GROMACS .gro file of C-alpha atoms in nm:
model
  475
    1MET     CA    1   0.001  -0.003   0.003
    2LEU     CA    2   0.282   0.226   0.086
    3GLY     CA    3   0.437   0.182  -0.268
    4LEU     CA    4   0.103   0.242  -0.435
    5SER     CA    5   0.051   0.570  -0.252
    6VAL     CA    6   0.394   0.689  -0.345
    7LEU     CA    7   0.324   0.616  -0.713
    8ARG     CA    8  -0.011   0.807  -0.695
    9ARG     CA    9   0.165   1.109  -0.544
   10LYS     CA   10   0.427   1.098  -0.808
   11ILE     CA   11   0.151   1.099  -1.088
   12VAL     CA   12  -0.040   1.379  -0.926
   13LEU     CA   13   0.281   1.580  -0.908
   14TYR     CA   14   0.364   1.497  -1.273
   15VAL     CA   15   0.022   1.611  -1.384
   16ILE     CA   16   0.053   1.951  -1.198
   17LEU     CA   17   0.396   2.019  -1.361
   18SER     CA   18   0.285   1.908  -1.699
   19SER     CA   19  -0.037   2.115  -1.703
   20GLY     CA   20   0.132   2.452  -1.766
   21CYS     CA   21   0.430   2.319  -1.984
   22SER     CA   22   0.382   2.320  -2.357
   23ALA     CA   23   0.740   2.225  -2.439
   24ALA     CA   24   0.662   1.857  -2.462
   25PHE     CA   25   0.422   1.929  -2.756
   26GLU     CA   26   0.683   2.127  -2.960
   27LYS     CA   27   0.795   1.996  -3.302
   28HIS     CA   28   1.125   2.139  -3.429
   29TRP     CA   29   1.226   2.166  -3.793
   30LEU     CA   30   1.556   1.984  -3.849
   31PRO     CA   31   1.718   2.027  -4.194
   32ASP     CA   32   2.026   2.237  -4.201
   33LEU     CA   33   2.091   2.410  -4.548
   34GLU     CA   34   2.386   2.625  -4.448
   35TRP     CA   35   2.686   2.662  -4.668
   36GLN     CA   36   2.916   2.644  -4.367
   37THR     CA   37   2.797   2.301  -4.249
   38ALA     CA   38   3.062   2.054  -4.341
   39SER     CA   39   2.821   1.760  -4.360
   40ASN     CA   40   2.629   1.924  -4.652
   41TRP     CA   41   2.927   1.867  -4.871
   42ALA     CA   42   3.013   1.527  -5.039
   43ASP     CA   43   3.378   1.515  -4.899
   44GLY     CA   44   3.279   1.663  -4.568
   45ARG     CA   45   3.477   1.993  -4.612
   46VAL     CA   46   3.340   2.345  -4.670
   47PRO     CA   47   3.460   2.501  -5.009
   48GLU     CA   48   3.764   2.725  -4.985
   49ILE     CA   49   3.884   3.016  -5.205
   50ASP     CA   50   3.929   2.938  -5.573
   51ASN     CA   51   3.731   2.610  -5.543
   52ARG     CA   52   3.486   2.507  -5.808
   53VAL     CA   53   3.130   2.430  -5.664
   54ILE     CA   54   2.886   2.198  -5.830
   55PHE     CA   55   2.514   2.166  -5.726
   56PRO     CA   56   2.318   1.861  -5.839
   57GLN     CA   57   2.066   1.945  -6.101
   58GLN     CA   58   1.776   1.825  -5.878
   59THR     CA   59   1.863   2.069  -5.601
   60ARG     CA   60   1.520   2.202  -5.543
   61HIS     CA   61   1.581   2.387  -5.215
   62ALA     CA   62   1.765   2.703  -5.090
   63VAL     CA   63   2.116   2.704  -4.984
   64GLY     CA   64   2.227   2.983  -4.727
   65ILE     CA   65   2.557   3.160  -4.757
   66ALA     CA   66   2.491   3.377  -4.455
   67ALA     CA   67   2.835   3.328  -4.293
   68ALA     CA   68   3.055   3.383  -4.597
   69ASN     CA   69   3.062   3.752  -4.675
   70ASP     CA   70   3.352   3.752  -4.931
   71LEU     CA   71   3.326   3.426  -5.108
   72MET     CA   72   3.544   3.386  -5.416
   73LEU     CA   73   3.514   3.074  -5.636
   74SER     CA   74   3.681   2.972  -5.956
   75GLY     CA   75   3.343   2.850  -6.090
   76ILE     CA   76   2.989   2.741  -5.995
   77ASP     CA   77   2.746   2.506  -6.153
   78LEU     CA   78   2.391   2.600  -6.063
   79PRO     CA   79   2.099   2.360  -6.057
   80ARG     CA   80   1.784   2.375  -6.258
   81GLN     CA   81   1.580   2.496  -5.969
   82GLY     CA   82   1.660   2.608  -5.594
   83SER     CA   83   1.824   2.917  -5.489
   84LEU     CA   84   2.136   3.071  -5.321
   85VAL     CA   85   2.052   3.298  -5.022
   86LEU     CA   86   2.324   3.574  -4.970
   87PRO     CA   87   2.339   3.777  -4.662
   88ARG     CA   88   2.248   4.141  -4.668
   89ASN     CA   89   2.533   4.331  -4.852
   90GLY     CA   90   2.704   4.005  -4.908
   91LYS     CA   91   2.872   3.916  -5.246
   92LEU     CA   92   2.982   3.619  -5.442
   93GLN     CA   93   3.293   3.668  -5.666
   94LEU     CA   94   3.421   3.445  -5.950
   95SER     CA   95   3.796   3.436  -6.011
   96ASN     CA   96   3.965   3.347  -6.337
   97SER     CA   97   3.870   2.987  -6.427
   98ARG     CA   98   4.139   2.733  -6.360
   99ALA     CA   99   4.146   2.393  -6.498
  100SER     CA  100   4.320   2.255  -6.177
  101ALA     CA  101   4.065   2.399  -5.943
  102LYS     CA  102   3.940   2.169  -5.673
  103VAL     CA  103   3.586   2.065  -5.717
  104LYS     CA  104   3.332   2.063  -5.428
  105ARG     CA  105   2.985   1.895  -5.461
  106TRP     CA  106   2.667   1.976  -5.266
  107SER     CA  107   2.545   1.650  -5.113
  108LYS     CA  108   2.159   1.731  -5.081
  109GLU     CA  109   1.898   1.696  -5.354
  110GLY     CA  110   1.523   1.735  -5.393
  111ASN     CA  111   1.277   1.923  -5.179
  112PHE     CA  112   1.238   1.899  -4.802
  113PHE     CA  113   0.878   1.822  -4.726
  114TRP     CA  114   0.671   1.937  -4.439
  115ALA     CA  115   0.495   1.600  -4.432
  116ASP     CA  116   0.827   1.408  -4.385
  117PRO     CA  117   0.867   1.265  -4.037
  118ALA     CA  118   1.242   1.272  -4.081
  119ASN     CA  119   1.234   1.651  -4.095
  120TRP     CA  120   1.095   1.693  -3.738
  121ASN     CA  121   1.201   1.607  -3.382
  122GLY     CA  122   1.021   1.624  -3.067
  123SER     CA  123   0.833   1.287  -3.081
  124SER     CA  124   0.931   0.953  -2.941
  125VAL     CA  125   1.052   0.685  -3.193
  126ALA     CA  126   0.760   0.486  -3.077
  127ALA     CA  127   0.513   0.738  -3.217
  128PRO     CA  128   0.331   0.654  -3.544
  129HIS     CA  129   0.450   0.850  -3.848
  130LEU     CA  130   0.139   1.068  -3.859
  131GLU     CA  131   0.198   1.202  -3.516
  132ARG     CA  132   0.568   1.264  -3.572
  133VAL     CA  133   0.476   1.555  -3.800
  134PRO     CA  134   0.312   1.868  -3.645
  135CYS     CA  135  -0.045   1.801  -3.533
  136ARG     CA  136  -0.330   2.036  -3.423
  137ARG     CA  137  -0.209   2.026  -3.057
  138ASN     CA  138   0.156   2.079  -3.151
  139ASP     CA  139   0.369   2.411  -3.132
  140VAL     CA  140   0.598   2.430  -3.436
  141VAL     CA  141   0.953   2.576  -3.406
  142LEU     CA  142   1.132   2.689  -3.711
  143PRO     CA  143   1.504   2.791  -3.752
  144SER     CA  144   1.614   3.130  -3.645
  145ALA     CA  145   1.615   3.430  -3.872
  146SER     CA  146   1.984   3.393  -3.929
  147ARG     CA  147   1.946   3.051  -4.087
  148THR     CA  148   1.798   2.939  -4.418
  149LEU     CA  149   1.456   2.779  -4.441
  150SER     CA  150   1.317   2.582  -4.746
  151VAL     CA  151   0.996   2.402  -4.695
  152LEU     CA  152   0.766   2.227  -4.934
  153LEU     CA  153   0.421   2.268  -4.766
  154PRO     CA  154   0.158   1.979  -4.759
  155VAL     CA  155  -0.093   1.937  -5.051
  156ARG     CA  156  -0.392   1.935  -4.810
  157GLN     CA  157  -0.461   2.204  -4.563
  158ILE     CA  158  -0.349   2.108  -4.205
  159GLU     CA  159  -0.364   2.297  -3.872
  160VAL     CA  160  -0.113   2.350  -3.595
  161ARG     CA  161  -0.147   2.533  -3.255
  162SER     CA  162   0.138   2.800  -3.306
  163ILE     CA  163   0.446   2.870  -3.501
  164ARG     CA  164   0.757   3.055  -3.377
  165LEU     CA  165   1.135   3.096  -3.455
  166SER     CA  166   1.385   2.910  -3.248
  167ASN     CA  167   1.542   3.236  -3.126
  168GLU     CA  168   1.199   3.388  -3.023
  169GLU     CA  169   0.998   3.308  -2.724
  170GLU     CA  170   0.664   3.418  -2.855
  171PRO     CA  171   0.487   3.266  -3.160
  172PHE     CA  172   0.377   3.454  -3.459
  173PRO     CA  173   0.030   3.608  -3.437
  174LYS     CA  174  -0.214   3.453  -3.674
  175TRP     CA  175  -0.220   3.760  -3.899
  176GLU     CA  176   0.155   3.768  -3.920
  177TRP     CA  177   0.187   3.402  -4.004
  178GLU     CA  178  -0.075   3.449  -4.289
  179SER     CA  179   0.146   3.723  -4.434
  180PHE     CA  180   0.417   3.467  -4.496
  181ARG     CA  181   0.225   3.302  -4.784
  182ASP     CA  182   0.421   3.483  -5.056
  183ARG     CA  183   0.764   3.424  -4.914
  184ARG     CA  184   1.014   3.213  -5.095
  185GLU     CA  185   1.080   2.996  -4.803
  186PHE     CA  186   0.751   2.812  -4.864
  187SER     CA  187   0.784   2.661  -5.215
  188ARG     CA  188   0.419   2.560  -5.281
  189GLY     CA  189   0.144   2.751  -5.470
  190ARG     CA  190  -0.105   2.711  -5.173
  191PHE     CA  191  -0.031   2.834  -4.831
  192THR     CA  192  -0.178   2.510  -4.650
  193VAL     CA  193  -0.058   2.547  -4.294
  194LYS     CA  194  -0.303   2.728  -4.071
  195TYR     CA  195  -0.368   2.806  -3.712
  196THR     CA  196  -0.627   2.590  -3.539
  197GLU     CA  197  -0.932   2.768  -3.424
  198TYR     CA  198  -0.940   2.606  -3.078
  199SER     CA  199  -0.726   2.428  -2.833
  200CYS     CA  200  -0.780   2.047  -2.783
  201THR     CA  201  -0.553   1.815  -2.606
  202ASN     CA  202  -0.762   1.498  -2.677
  203CYS     CA  203  -0.826   1.563  -3.055
  204PHE     CA  204  -0.695   1.367  -3.358
  205CYS     CA  205  -0.381   1.478  -3.518
  206GLN     CA  206  -0.574   1.650  -3.798
  207ALA     CA  207  -0.956   1.681  -3.838
  208ASP     CA  208  -1.122   1.609  -4.183
  209SER     CA  209  -0.803   1.590  -4.371
  210GLN     CA  210  -0.631   1.323  -4.159
  211SER     CA  211  -0.661   1.030  -4.409
  212ASP     CA  212  -0.526   1.252  -4.697
  213TYR     CA  213  -0.252   1.375  -4.471
  214LEU     CA  214  -0.148   1.022  -4.382
  215GLU     CA  215  -0.139   0.923  -4.744
  216GLU     CA  216   0.098   1.197  -4.825
  217ILE     CA  217   0.316   1.102  -4.535
  218CYS     CA  218   0.326   0.749  -4.631
  219ALA     CA  219   0.414   0.815  -4.991
  220ILE     CA  220   0.737   0.950  -4.850
  221GLN     CA  221   0.791   0.697  -4.563
  222ARG     CA  222   0.694   0.361  -4.723
  223PRO     CA  223   1.007   0.324  -4.931
  224ARG     CA  224   1.216   0.347  -4.606
  225CYS     CA  225   1.033   0.071  -4.431
  226GLY     CA  226   1.294  -0.194  -4.506
  227PHE     CA  227   1.298  -0.550  -4.357
  228THR     CA  228   1.025  -0.637  -4.092
  229GLY     CA  229   1.223  -0.759  -3.801
  230CYS     CA  230   0.934  -0.931  -3.607
  231GLN     CA  231   0.726  -1.238  -3.646
  232TYR     CA  232   0.385  -1.086  -3.596
  233PRO     CA  233   0.412  -0.704  -3.669
  234LEU     CA  234   0.135  -0.484  -3.533
  235THR     CA  235  -0.090  -0.262  -3.731
  236VAL     CA  236  -0.090   0.086  -3.576
  237GLU     CA  237  -0.322   0.368  -3.671
  238GLY     CA  238  -0.113   0.643  -3.856
  239HIS     CA  239   0.190   0.420  -3.908
  240CYS     CA  240   0.312   0.358  -4.261
  241CYS     CA  241   0.523   0.046  -4.189
  242PRO     CA  242   0.458  -0.284  -4.007
  243TYR     CA  243   0.523  -0.204  -3.640
  244CYS     CA  244   0.760  -0.416  -3.435
  245GLY     CA  245   0.692  -0.353  -3.061
  246GLY     CA  246   0.409  -0.384  -2.814
  247ARG     CA  247   0.114  -0.200  -2.695
  248VAL     CA  248  -0.132  -0.184  -2.392
  249PHE     CA  249  -0.504  -0.099  -2.469
  250ILE     CA  250  -0.685   0.102  -2.205
  251SER     CA  251  -1.058   0.119  -2.182
  252LYS     CA  252  -1.259   0.369  -2.374
  253LYS     CA  253  -1.378   0.575  -2.069
  254ALA     CA  254  -1.269   0.933  -2.048
  255ILE     CA  255  -0.916   0.947  -1.911
  256SER     CA  256  -0.638   1.210  -1.938
  257LEU     CA  257  -0.339   1.128  -2.156
  258VAL     CA  258  -0.129   1.300  -1.893
  259ILE     CA  259  -0.226   1.055  -1.620
  260VAL     CA  260  -0.152   0.754  -1.842
  261GLN     CA  261   0.178   0.918  -1.946
  262ALA     CA  262   0.281   0.962  -1.598
  263ALA     CA  263   0.206   0.601  -1.506
  264ALA     CA  264   0.392   0.465  -1.816
  265ASP     CA  265   0.707   0.685  -1.719
  266GLU     CA  266   0.698   0.540  -1.379
  267ALA     CA  267   0.652   0.164  -1.495
  268LEU     CA  268   0.923   0.199  -1.782
  269GLU     CA  269   1.174   0.405  -1.607
  270SER     CA  270   1.425   0.130  -1.571
  271TYR     CA  271   1.396   0.060  -1.962
  272ALA     CA  272   1.471   0.409  -2.071
  273LYS     CA  273   1.796   0.329  -2.231
  274LYS     CA  274   1.657   0.045  -2.431
  275LEU     CA  275   1.293   0.143  -2.498
  276ALA     CA  276   1.073   0.433  -2.613
  277TRP     CA  277   0.709   0.465  -2.536
  278TYR     CA  278   0.430   0.684  -2.660
  279VAL     CA  279   0.075   0.745  -2.529
  280ARG     CA  280  -0.195   0.834  -2.778
  281ARG     CA  281  -0.561   0.849  -2.829
  282THR     CA  282  -0.701   0.594  -3.080
  283TRP     CA  283  -0.937   0.699  -3.363
  284ASN     CA  284  -1.221   0.521  -3.178
  285GLY     CA  285  -1.183   0.725  -2.859
  286GLY     CA  286  -0.967   0.480  -2.656
  287VAL     CA  287  -0.613   0.511  -2.520
  288GLU     CA  288  -0.313   0.304  -2.597
  289VAL     CA  289   0.055   0.302  -2.495
  290LEU     CA  290   0.296   0.200  -2.779
  291VAL     CA  291   0.637   0.055  -2.673
  292LYS     CA  292   0.932   0.025  -2.922
  293GLU     CA  293   1.296  -0.075  -2.888
  294LYS     CA  294   1.543   0.200  -2.972
  295GLY     CA  295   1.775  -0.047  -3.156
  296ASP     CA  296   1.705  -0.365  -3.337
  297TYR     CA  297   1.393  -0.566  -3.229
  298SER     CA  298   1.478  -0.847  -2.989
  299GLY     CA  299   1.134  -0.932  -2.855
  300ILE     CA  300   1.235  -1.039  -2.499
  301THR     CA  301   1.276  -0.682  -2.363
  302ILE     CA  302   0.935  -0.586  -2.525
  303ASP     CA  303   0.761  -0.873  -2.348
  304GLU     CA  304   0.905  -0.785  -2.005
  305ALA     CA  305   0.822  -0.408  -2.054
  306VAL     CA  306   0.460  -0.463  -2.163
  307GLU     CA  307   0.381  -0.704  -1.873
  308ASN     CA  308   0.544  -0.459  -1.624
  309LEU     CA  309   0.339  -0.171  -1.765
  310LYS     CA  310   0.021  -0.370  -1.747
  311GLU     CA  311   0.079  -0.441  -1.385
  312THR     CA  312   0.164  -0.082  -1.300
  313LEU     CA  313  -0.139   0.065  -1.468
  314GLN     CA  314  -0.374  -0.191  -1.297
  315ARG     CA  315  -0.229  -0.099  -0.956
  316THR     CA  316  -0.294   0.265  -1.021
  317GLY     CA  317  -0.667   0.194  -1.106
  318ILE     CA  318  -0.633   0.234  -1.480
  319ASP     CA  319  -0.839  -0.055  -1.645
  320VAL     CA  320  -0.616  -0.234  -1.906
  321THR     CA  321  -0.834  -0.431  -2.162
  322SER     CA  322  -0.563  -0.617  -2.353
  323THR     CA  323  -0.194  -0.619  -2.457
  324GLU     CA  324  -0.012  -0.711  -2.776
  325THR     CA  325   0.353  -0.786  -2.887
  326ALA     CA  326   0.509  -0.853  -3.206
  327GLY     CA  327   0.643  -1.195  -3.142
  328ALA     CA  328   0.985  -1.332  -3.190
  329ALA     CA  329   1.265  -1.141  -3.375
  330MET     CA  330   1.328  -1.227  -3.731
  331LYS     CA  331   1.663  -1.220  -3.905
  332ASP     CA  332   1.704  -1.047  -4.250
  333SER     CA  333   1.734  -1.334  -4.492
  334ARG     CA  334   1.637  -1.154  -4.811
  335LEU     CA  335   2.001  -1.196  -4.958
  336ALA     CA  336   1.972  -1.571  -4.899
  337VAL     CA  337   1.622  -1.591  -5.056
  338THR     CA  338   1.758  -1.397  -5.359
  339LEU     CA  339   2.078  -1.601  -5.403
  340GLY     CA  340   1.929  -1.944  -5.297
  341PRO     CA  341   1.760  -2.032  -5.628
  342LEU     CA  342   2.068  -1.907  -5.824
  343PHE     CA  343   2.309  -2.154  -5.659
  344GLY     CA  344   2.054  -2.412  -5.546
  345THR     CA  345   1.890  -2.491  -5.882
  346PRO     CA  346   2.215  -2.619  -6.047
  347LEU     CA  347   2.278  -2.849  -5.738
  348VAL     CA  348   1.923  -2.996  -5.766
  349ILE     CA  349   1.969  -3.067  -6.134
  350ILE     CA  350   2.304  -3.245  -6.067
  351ALA     CA  351   2.148  -3.458  -5.801
  352LEU     CA  352   1.862  -3.556  -6.032
  353LEU     CA  353   2.102  -3.649  -6.301
  354LEU     CA  354   2.300  -3.863  -6.069
  355LEU     CA  355   1.983  -4.053  -5.960
  356ALA     CA  356   1.890  -4.102  -6.323
  357PHE     CA  357   2.228  -4.253  -6.425
  358LEU     CA  358   2.220  -4.488  -6.113
  359TYR     CA  359   1.860  -4.583  -6.208
  360PHE     CA  360   1.975  -4.692  -6.558
  361GLY     CA  361   2.240  -4.926  -6.434
  362TYR     CA  362   2.561  -4.706  -6.433
  363SER     CA  363   2.772  -4.754  -6.130
  364LEU     CA  364   2.880  -4.464  -5.904
  365GLY     CA  365   3.232  -4.501  -6.021
  366GLN     CA  366   3.148  -4.486  -6.385
  367VAL     CA  367   2.939  -4.158  -6.323
  368LEU     CA  368   3.228  -4.003  -6.142
  369SER     CA  369   3.474  -4.109  -6.402
  370GLY     CA  370   3.248  -3.956  -6.666
  371CYS     CA  371   3.210  -3.635  -6.468
  372MET     CA  372   3.593  -3.609  -6.418
  373GLU     CA  373   3.640  -3.655  -6.808
  374ALA     CA  374   3.387  -3.393  -6.873
  375VAL     CA  375   3.553  -3.139  -6.629
  376SER     CA  376   3.893  -3.232  -6.787
  377SER     CA  377   3.749  -3.156  -7.141
  378VAL     CA  378   3.608  -2.825  -7.031
  379ARG     CA  379   3.923  -2.724  -6.850
  380ASP     CA  380   4.142  -2.816  -7.150
  381GLY     CA  381   3.901  -2.623  -7.372
  382ILE     CA  382   3.927  -2.320  -7.149
  383ARG     CA  383   4.305  -2.312  -7.172
  384THR     CA  384   4.321  -2.186  -7.527
  385ASP     CA  385   4.563  -1.903  -7.454
  386LYS     CA  386   4.871  -2.137  -7.453
  387LYS     CA  387   5.061  -2.125  -7.776
  388TYR     CA  388   5.316  -2.400  -7.708
  389GLY     CA  389   5.275  -2.750  -7.575
  390PHE     CA  390   5.539  -2.991  -7.464
  391ALA     CA  391   5.524  -3.389  -7.466
  392ARG     CA  392   5.748  -3.600  -7.242
  393PHE     CA  393   5.859  -3.947  -7.372
  394GLU     CA  394   6.045  -4.222  -7.195
  395ASN     CA  395   6.307  -4.420  -7.388
  396VAL     CA  396   6.357  -4.783  -7.309
  397PRO     CA  397   6.695  -4.970  -7.325
  398GLU     CA  398   6.591  -5.148  -7.649
  399GLY     CA  399   6.475  -4.987  -7.962
  400ASN     CA  400   6.252  -5.273  -8.053
  401VAL     CA  401   5.940  -5.392  -7.860
  402GLN     CA  402   5.875  -5.752  -7.836
  403ILE     CA  403   5.522  -5.869  -7.895
  404ALA     CA  404   5.480  -6.226  -7.748
  405ASP     CA  405   5.227  -6.491  -7.842
  406VAL     CA  406   5.088  -6.304  -8.137
  407PRO     CA  407   5.079  -6.484  -8.468
  408GLY     CA  408   5.284  -6.293  -8.734
  409ILE     CA  409   5.508  -6.294  -9.023
  410SER     CA  410   5.877  -6.272  -8.925
  411ARG     CA  411   6.059  -6.286  -9.264
  412ARG     CA  412   5.995  -6.302  -9.622
  413GLU     CA  413   6.253  -6.461  -9.850
  414ALA     CA  414   6.246  -6.474 -10.223
  415ASP     CA  415   6.471  -6.694 -10.427
  416ASN     CA  416   6.439  -6.724 -10.793
  417ASP     CA  417   6.112  -6.530 -10.778
  418VAL     CA  418   5.961  -6.772 -10.533
  419GLU     CA  419   5.853  -6.634 -10.201
  420GLU     CA  420   5.873  -6.839  -9.890
  421ILE     CA  421   5.661  -6.746  -9.594
  422THR     CA  422   5.750  -6.860  -9.239
  423GLN     CA  423   5.481  -6.845  -8.967
  424THR     CA  424   5.613  -6.765  -8.624
  425THR     CA  425   5.451  -6.712  -8.271
  426GLY     CA  426   5.589  -6.364  -8.223
  427GLY     CA  427   5.693  -6.050  -8.390
  428ARG     CA  428   5.896  -5.731  -8.348
  429PHE     CA  429   5.821  -5.380  -8.461
  430GLU     CA  430   6.035  -5.070  -8.455
  431ASN     CA  431   5.984  -4.808  -8.183
  432PRO     CA  432   5.956  -4.476  -8.376
  433LEU     CA  433   6.057  -4.286  -8.059
  434TYR     CA  434   6.387  -4.461  -8.022
  435ARG     CA  435   6.651  -4.614  -8.254
  436SER     CA  436   6.927  -4.804  -8.088
  437LYS     CA  437   7.295  -4.816  -8.197
  438ARG     CA  438   7.257  -5.174  -8.243
  439ASP     CA  439   7.000  -5.148  -8.499
  440LYS     CA  440   7.211  -4.886  -8.697
  441ALA     CA  441   7.506  -5.130  -8.678
  442GLU     CA  442   7.304  -5.407  -8.824
  443GLU     CA  443   7.156  -5.174  -9.090
  444HIS     CA  444   7.506  -5.093  -9.230
  445LYS     CA  445   7.541  -5.472  -9.302
  446ILE     CA  446   7.386  -5.482  -9.649
  447LEU     CA  447   7.479  -5.837  -9.767
  448ASP     CA  448   7.544  -6.168  -9.604
  449ILE     CA  449   7.821  -6.338  -9.793
  450ASP     CA  450   7.732  -6.676  -9.652
  451ALA     CA  451   7.354  -6.656  -9.747
  452PRO     CA  452   7.228  -6.758 -10.091
  453LEU     CA  453   7.212  -6.436 -10.309
  454SER     CA  454   6.949  -6.356 -10.582
  455LEU     CA  455   6.878  -6.040 -10.780
  456ALA     CA  456   6.553  -5.976 -10.607
  457THR     CA  457   6.712  -6.002 -10.266
  458LEU     CA  458   6.988  -5.761 -10.363
  459LYS     CA  459   6.748  -5.509 -10.497
  460GLY     CA  460   6.526  -5.512 -10.188
  461LYS     CA  461   6.842  -5.460  -9.960
  462ILE     CA  462   6.953  -5.165 -10.167
  463ASP     CA  463   6.605  -4.999 -10.166
  464ASP     CA  464   6.572  -5.047  -9.795
  465GLN     CA  465   6.923  -4.891  -9.726
  466LEU     CA  466   6.841  -4.593  -9.941
  467GLU     CA  467   6.509  -4.532  -9.760
  468SER     CA  468   6.686  -4.554  -9.427
  469GLU     CA  469   6.949  -4.295  -9.529
  470GLU     CA  470   6.686  -4.059  -9.649
  471MET     CA  471   6.505  -4.094  -9.304
  472ASP     CA  472   6.834  -4.011  -9.132
  473THR     CA  473   6.893  -3.716  -9.344
  474GLU     CA  474   6.554  -3.557  -9.274
  475GLU     CA  475   6.597  -3.599  -8.890
   0.00000   0.00000   0.00000
């Protein structure tokens, strides 16, 4: 009971302190378009004297040169649209063009949309995209008068509570804000941002144009959604992407958002480094608390935080109707899904071919041997850039190779025009890669004096000797 009474006292104190404080509802314009901001240049360095500056052709916003009073460049390539904002009595000088001038490139392109959630801060990352941009209950804070402003206003008319400059404490009166409709800072034909007619802390972000405004926001935000890192993403009103986080629903009875915010801050205080939370009124009149991790979604921390928030709200007498979480975390497998069919399909085809060969009676060894021969053929075909090849031969001690147990003709003899054929069981043939000295010595012996001699035999010996000498000469 003591802990509960302390919690209630904290909530009452929070409500009292928050009732007169409007800073929590301010939305600040973020884009920095100043020449002197190093991050606005492609190489991270501000142009120096005699540099050549190039702006992208699609630079559709203003660039402020307020801090550079005497700027001298060797050249400047201007975009098709957009503008350069010089300070009062400031000047931009061009020196003689040099071919060796260092080039500097402006890194930003396109317009800066009022309806882009990335251009505003002042909201929790757990808030839906519709409520990250200025709503009817928000005070808008624009850059100071010394900085450059370039805004593309929404297509549909929207309402905000007030608008002021960051160096001013008081907002513009309604009549003064209306006089800004013709200024170059707001590059849209219609001046669509108006002051709301009444103050309402429990109203929707926008009134009749809420759906149209959300569609304009989502047209900018959807391409940034990326991979959904949770198993069961939530559908949140006013959010353009699947929502990975958790939420707690509270009954539809009238309850102040400030009271729920105080209870949520007390319950989730220990998770402040890991989680962000946001209290909002749903489109059907209820209240919900959205919880989201500041980094990558893990799921475990969300489950613990949602359960702790539910118990804390119930202890303070706030009726919790239901809770939801986005389930387990999912890993980004888009690359594997893309490359899987590319590399997996050939492996499946090879496996099917292997099974087909085995089915038709081929052994595994035969299939592997055939594959190796095919790979060797392809490899030899690829090596077409070699102009020379070498062969290695091994000489044997004898120049003749004996063929055993093969019927053949060993000698032909002719005497008196009668040929005698002798059938033997073996034969010899000359190895063309080797010719022994013994064979050469035998070849120099043309006639055998002891053997019978005939004209046909003499003619054959002479022809063989002449043919052998011709072959030696060619070698």
